[in-house]
PDB file of C-alpha atoms in Angstrom:
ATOM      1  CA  UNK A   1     159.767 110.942 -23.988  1.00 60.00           C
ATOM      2  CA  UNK A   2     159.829 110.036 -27.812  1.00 68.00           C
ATOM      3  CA  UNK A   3     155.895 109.002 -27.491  1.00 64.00           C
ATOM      4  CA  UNK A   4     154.831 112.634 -26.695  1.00 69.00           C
ATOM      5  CA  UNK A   5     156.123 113.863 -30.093  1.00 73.00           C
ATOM      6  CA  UNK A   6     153.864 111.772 -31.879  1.00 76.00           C
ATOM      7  CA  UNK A   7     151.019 110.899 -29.923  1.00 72.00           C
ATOM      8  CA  UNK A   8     148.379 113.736 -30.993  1.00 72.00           C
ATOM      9  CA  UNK A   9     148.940 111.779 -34.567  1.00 76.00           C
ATOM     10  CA  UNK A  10     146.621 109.836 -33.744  1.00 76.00           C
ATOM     11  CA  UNK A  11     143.649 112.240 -32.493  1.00 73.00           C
ATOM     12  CA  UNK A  12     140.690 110.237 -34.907  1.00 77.00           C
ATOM     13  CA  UNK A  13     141.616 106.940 -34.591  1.00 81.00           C
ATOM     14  CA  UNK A  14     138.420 104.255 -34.135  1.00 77.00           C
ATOM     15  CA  UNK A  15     140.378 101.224 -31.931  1.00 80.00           C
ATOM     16  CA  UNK A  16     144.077 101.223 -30.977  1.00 86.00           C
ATOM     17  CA  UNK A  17     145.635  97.817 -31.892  1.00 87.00           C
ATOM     18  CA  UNK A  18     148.308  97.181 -29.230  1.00 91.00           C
ATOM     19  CA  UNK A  19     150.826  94.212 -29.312  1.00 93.00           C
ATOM     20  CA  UNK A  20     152.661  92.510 -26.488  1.00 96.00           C
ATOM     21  CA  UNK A  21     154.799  89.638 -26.363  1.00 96.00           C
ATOM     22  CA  UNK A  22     153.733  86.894 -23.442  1.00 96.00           C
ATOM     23  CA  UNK A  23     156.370  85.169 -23.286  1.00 96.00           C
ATOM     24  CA  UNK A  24     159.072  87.902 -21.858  1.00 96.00           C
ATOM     25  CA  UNK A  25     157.583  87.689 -18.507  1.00 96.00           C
ATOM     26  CA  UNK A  26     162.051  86.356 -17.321  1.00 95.00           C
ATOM     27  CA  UNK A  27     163.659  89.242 -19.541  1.00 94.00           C
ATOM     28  CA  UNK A  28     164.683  92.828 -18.811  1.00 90.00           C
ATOM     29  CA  UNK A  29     164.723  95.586 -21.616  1.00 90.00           C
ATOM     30  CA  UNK A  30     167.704  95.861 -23.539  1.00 89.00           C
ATOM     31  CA  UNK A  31     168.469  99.231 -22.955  1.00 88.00           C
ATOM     32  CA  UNK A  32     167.656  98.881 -19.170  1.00 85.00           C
ATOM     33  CA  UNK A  33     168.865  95.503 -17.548  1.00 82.00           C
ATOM     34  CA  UNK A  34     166.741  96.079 -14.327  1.00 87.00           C
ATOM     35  CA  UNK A  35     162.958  97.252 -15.993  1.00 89.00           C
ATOM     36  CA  UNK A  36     161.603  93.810 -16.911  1.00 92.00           C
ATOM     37  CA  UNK A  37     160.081  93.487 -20.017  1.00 95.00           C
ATOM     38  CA  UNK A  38     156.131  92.492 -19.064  1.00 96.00           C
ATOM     39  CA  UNK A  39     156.304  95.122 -16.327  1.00 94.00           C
ATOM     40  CA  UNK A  40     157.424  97.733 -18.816  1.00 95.00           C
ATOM     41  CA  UNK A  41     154.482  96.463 -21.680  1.00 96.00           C
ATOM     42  CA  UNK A  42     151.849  96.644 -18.852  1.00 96.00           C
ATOM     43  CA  UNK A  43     152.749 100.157 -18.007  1.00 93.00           C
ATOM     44  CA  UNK A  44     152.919 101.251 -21.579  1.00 92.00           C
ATOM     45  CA  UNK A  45     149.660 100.198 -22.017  1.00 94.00           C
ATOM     46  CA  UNK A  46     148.153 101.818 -18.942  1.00 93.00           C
ATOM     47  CA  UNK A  47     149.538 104.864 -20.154  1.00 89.00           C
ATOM     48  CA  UNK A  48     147.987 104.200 -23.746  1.00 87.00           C
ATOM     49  CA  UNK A  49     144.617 103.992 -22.251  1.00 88.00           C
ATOM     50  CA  UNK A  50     144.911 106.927 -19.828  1.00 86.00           C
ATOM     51  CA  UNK A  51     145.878 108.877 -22.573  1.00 84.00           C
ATOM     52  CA  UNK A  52     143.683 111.428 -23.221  1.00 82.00           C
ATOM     53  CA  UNK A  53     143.875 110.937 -27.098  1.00 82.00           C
ATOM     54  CA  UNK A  54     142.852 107.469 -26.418  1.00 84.00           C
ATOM     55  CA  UNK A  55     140.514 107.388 -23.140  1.00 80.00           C
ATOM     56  CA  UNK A  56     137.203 106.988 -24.597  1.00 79.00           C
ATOM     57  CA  UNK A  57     138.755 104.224 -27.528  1.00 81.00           C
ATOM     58  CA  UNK A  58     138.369 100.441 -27.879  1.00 81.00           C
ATOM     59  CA  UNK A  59     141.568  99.243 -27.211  1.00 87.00           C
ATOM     60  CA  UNK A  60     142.296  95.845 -29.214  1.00 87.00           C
ATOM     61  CA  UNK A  61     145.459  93.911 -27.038  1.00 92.00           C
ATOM     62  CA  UNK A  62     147.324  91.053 -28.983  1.00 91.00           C
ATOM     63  CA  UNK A  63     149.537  88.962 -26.287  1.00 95.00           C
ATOM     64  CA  UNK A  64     151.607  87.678 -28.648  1.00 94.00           C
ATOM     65  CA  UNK A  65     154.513  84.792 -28.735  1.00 95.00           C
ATOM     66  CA  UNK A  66     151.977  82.331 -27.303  1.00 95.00           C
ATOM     67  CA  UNK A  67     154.014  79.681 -28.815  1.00 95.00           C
ATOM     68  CA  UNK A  68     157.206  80.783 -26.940  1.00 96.00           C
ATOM     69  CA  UNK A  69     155.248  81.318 -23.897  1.00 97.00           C
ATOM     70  CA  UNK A  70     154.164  77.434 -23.876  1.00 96.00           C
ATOM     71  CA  UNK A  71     157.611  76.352 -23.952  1.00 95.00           C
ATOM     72  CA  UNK A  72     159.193  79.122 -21.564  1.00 96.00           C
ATOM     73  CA  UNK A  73     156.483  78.117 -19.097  1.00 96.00           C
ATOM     74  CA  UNK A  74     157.537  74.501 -18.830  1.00 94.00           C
ATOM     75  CA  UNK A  75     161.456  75.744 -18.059  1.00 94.00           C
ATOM     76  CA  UNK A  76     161.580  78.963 -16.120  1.00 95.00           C
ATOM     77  CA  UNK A  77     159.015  79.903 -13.398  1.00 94.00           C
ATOM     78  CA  UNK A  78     156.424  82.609 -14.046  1.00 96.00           C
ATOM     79  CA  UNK A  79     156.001  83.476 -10.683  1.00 95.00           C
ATOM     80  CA  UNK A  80     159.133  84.263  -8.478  1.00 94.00           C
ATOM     81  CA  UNK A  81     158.993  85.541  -4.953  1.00 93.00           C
ATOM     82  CA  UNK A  82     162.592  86.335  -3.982  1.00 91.00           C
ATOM     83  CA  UNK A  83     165.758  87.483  -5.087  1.00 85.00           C
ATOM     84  CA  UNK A  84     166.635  90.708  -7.295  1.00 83.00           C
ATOM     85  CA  UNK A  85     164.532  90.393  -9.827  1.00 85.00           C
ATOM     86  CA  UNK A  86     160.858  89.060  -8.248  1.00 91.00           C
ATOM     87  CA  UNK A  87     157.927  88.566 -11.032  1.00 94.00           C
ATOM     88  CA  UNK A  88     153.986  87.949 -11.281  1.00 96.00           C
ATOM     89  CA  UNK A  89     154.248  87.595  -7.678  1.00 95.00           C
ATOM     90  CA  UNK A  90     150.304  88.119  -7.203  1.00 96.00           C
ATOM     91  CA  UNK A  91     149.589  84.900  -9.369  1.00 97.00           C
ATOM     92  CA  UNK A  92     148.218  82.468  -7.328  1.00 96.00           C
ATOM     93  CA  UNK A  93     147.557  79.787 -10.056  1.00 96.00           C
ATOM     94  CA  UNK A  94     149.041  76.843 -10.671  1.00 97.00           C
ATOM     95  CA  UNK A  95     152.323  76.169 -11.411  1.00 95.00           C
ATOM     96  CA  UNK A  96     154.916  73.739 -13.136  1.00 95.00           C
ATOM     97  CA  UNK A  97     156.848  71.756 -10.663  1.00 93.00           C
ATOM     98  CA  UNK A  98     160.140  70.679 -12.916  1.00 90.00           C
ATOM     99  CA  UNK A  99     159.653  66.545 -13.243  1.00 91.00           C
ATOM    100  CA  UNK A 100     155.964  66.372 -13.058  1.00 94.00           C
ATOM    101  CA  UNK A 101     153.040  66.333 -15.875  1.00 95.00           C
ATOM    102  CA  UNK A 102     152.774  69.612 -15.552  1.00 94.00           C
ATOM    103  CA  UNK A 103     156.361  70.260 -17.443  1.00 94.00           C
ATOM    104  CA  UNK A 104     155.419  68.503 -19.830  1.00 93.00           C
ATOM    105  CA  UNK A 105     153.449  70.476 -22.950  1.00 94.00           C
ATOM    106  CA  UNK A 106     150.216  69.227 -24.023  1.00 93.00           C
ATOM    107  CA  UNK A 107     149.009  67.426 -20.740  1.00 96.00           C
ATOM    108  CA  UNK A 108     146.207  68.553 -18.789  1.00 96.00           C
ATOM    109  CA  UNK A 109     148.197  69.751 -16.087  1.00 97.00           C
ATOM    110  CA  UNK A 110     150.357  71.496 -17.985  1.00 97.00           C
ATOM    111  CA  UNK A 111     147.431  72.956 -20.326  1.00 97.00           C
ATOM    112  CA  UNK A 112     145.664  74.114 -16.732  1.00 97.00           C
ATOM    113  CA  UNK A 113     148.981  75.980 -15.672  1.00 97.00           C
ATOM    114  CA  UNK A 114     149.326  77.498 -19.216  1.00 97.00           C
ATOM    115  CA  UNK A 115     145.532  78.651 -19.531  1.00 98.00           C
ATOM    116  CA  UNK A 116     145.818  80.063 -15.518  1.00 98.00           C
ATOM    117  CA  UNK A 117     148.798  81.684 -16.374  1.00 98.00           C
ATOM    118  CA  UNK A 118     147.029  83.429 -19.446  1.00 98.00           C
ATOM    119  CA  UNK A 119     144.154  84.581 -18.024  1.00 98.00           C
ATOM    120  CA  UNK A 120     146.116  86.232 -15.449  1.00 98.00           C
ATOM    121  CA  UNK A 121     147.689  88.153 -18.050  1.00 97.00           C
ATOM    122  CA  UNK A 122     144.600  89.037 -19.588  1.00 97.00           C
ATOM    123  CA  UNK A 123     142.708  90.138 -16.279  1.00 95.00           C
ATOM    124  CA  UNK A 124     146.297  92.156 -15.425  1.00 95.00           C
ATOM    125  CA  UNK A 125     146.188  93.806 -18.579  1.00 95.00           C
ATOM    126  CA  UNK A 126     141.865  94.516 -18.557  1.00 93.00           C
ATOM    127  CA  UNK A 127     143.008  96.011 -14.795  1.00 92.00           C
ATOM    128  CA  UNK A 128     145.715  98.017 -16.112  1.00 90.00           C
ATOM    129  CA  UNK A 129     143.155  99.237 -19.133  1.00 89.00           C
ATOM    130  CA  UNK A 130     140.322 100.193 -17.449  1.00 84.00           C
ATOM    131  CA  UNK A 131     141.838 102.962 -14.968  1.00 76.00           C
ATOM    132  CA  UNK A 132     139.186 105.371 -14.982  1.00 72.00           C
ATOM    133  CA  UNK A 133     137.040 104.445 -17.291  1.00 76.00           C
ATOM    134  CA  UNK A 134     135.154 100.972 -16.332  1.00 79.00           C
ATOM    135  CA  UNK A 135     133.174 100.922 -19.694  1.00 80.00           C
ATOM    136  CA  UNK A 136     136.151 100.695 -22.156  1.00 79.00           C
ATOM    137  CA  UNK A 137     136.179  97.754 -24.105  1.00 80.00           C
ATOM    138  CA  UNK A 138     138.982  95.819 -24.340  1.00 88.00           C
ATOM    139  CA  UNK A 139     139.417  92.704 -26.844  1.00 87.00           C
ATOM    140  CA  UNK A 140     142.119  90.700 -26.053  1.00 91.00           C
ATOM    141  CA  UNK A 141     143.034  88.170 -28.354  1.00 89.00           C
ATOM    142  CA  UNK A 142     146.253  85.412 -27.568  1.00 92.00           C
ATOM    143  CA  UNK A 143     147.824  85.094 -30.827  1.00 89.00           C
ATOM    144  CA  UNK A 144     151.220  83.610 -32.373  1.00 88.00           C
ATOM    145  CA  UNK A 145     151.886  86.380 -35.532  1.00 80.00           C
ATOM    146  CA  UNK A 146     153.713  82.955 -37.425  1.00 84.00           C
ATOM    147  CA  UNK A 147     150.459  81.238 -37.536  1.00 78.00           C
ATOM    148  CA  UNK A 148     148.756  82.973 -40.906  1.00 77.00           C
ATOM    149  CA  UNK A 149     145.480  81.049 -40.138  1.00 77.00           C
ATOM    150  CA  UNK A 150     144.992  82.266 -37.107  1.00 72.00           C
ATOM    151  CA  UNK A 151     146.314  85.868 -37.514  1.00 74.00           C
ATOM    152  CA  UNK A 152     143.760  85.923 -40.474  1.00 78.00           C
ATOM    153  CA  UNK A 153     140.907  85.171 -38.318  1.00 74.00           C
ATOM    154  CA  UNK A 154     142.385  87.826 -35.876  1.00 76.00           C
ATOM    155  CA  UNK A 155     142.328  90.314 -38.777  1.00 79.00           C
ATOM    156  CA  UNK A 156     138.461  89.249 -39.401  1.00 80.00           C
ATOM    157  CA  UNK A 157     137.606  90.401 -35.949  1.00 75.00           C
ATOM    158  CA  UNK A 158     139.555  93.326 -35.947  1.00 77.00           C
ATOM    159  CA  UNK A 159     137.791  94.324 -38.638  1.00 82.00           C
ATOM    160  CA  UNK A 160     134.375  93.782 -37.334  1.00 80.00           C
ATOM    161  CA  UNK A 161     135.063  95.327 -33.623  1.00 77.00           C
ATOM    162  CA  UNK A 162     136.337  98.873 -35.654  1.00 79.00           C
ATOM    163  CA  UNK A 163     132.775  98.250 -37.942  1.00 83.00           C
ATOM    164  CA  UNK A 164     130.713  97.654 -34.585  1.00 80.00           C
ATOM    165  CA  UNK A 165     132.454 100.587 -33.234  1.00 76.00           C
ATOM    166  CA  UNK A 166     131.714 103.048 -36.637  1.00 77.00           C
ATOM    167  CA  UNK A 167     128.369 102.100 -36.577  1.00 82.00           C
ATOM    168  CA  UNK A 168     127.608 102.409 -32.776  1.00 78.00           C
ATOM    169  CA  UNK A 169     129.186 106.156 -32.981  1.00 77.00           C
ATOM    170  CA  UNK A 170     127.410 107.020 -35.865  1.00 79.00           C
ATOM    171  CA  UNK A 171     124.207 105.938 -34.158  1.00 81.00           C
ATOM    172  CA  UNK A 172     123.209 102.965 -36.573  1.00 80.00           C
ATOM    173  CA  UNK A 173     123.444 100.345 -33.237  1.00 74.00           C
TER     174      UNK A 173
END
């Protein structure tokens, strides 16, 4: 495992910025055509946080490619049941039904699939996080990296969780 080389590195670190792409919840890795893609993030980032270099660190999570996601959601199912390659199968949100408003991007059916389908993600990945240690604070933040606007404002916050953090563990807070 290539991680294990490198991981002490990074021993002193304040947060741990860690990026995921929503939208690959349909695609496999390319070097494995059976692991699929969110299942592999997911347990990457359990193992991040179980880490021992990186148990007791603020763990910043960007679930990226929201922009992608919006449009893959309104085409290929995020929940599948059956067949050989079964996904999100413990959502229990709603869901596009191909025809209806709820295809369609920007109505409020399809807006209260897309934000269900979201906060699933988030609340899988806060599970995943939290393992053993129930006080570890994780910011999650839904971004789209081609948006400079936003990903400025991201920065912003960034910034002032690792500040927050500084100051709280050098007793100032």
């Amino acid at each position: 495992n290539e991680r294990k080389k490198w991981i002490h590195c990074f021993d002193n670190v304040t947060a741990v910025i860690f990026v995921a792409a929503i939208s690959e919840y349909d695609q496999v890795l390319y070097e494995d055509q059976h692991t699929n893609r969110q299942e592999e993030a997911l347990s990457l980032f359990k193992e991040m946080c179980n880490s021992t270099w990186f148990s007791n660190k603020s763990m910043i999570l960007f679930l990226n490619k929201r922009d992608v996601f919006r449009k893959k959601l309104a085409m290929i199912p995020f929940r599948v049941d059956k067949g050989p390659n079964p996904r999100n199968t413990s959502y229990n949100g709603p869901v596009v039904i191909p025809g209806t408003n709820s295809a369609i991007e920007g109505t409020p059916e399809f807006e209260q699939v897309y934000q269900a389908t979201t906060n699933y993600l988030i609340e899988l990945y806060k599970f995943y996080g939290k393992g053993t240690n129930a006080k570890r604070e994780i910011y999650v933040k839904v971004t789209c990296a081609t948006d400079s606007d936003h990903v400025k404002v991201i920065m912003e916050s960034c910034k002032d969780i690792i500040l927050k953090n500084n100051l709280a563990e050098n007793g100032f807070m």
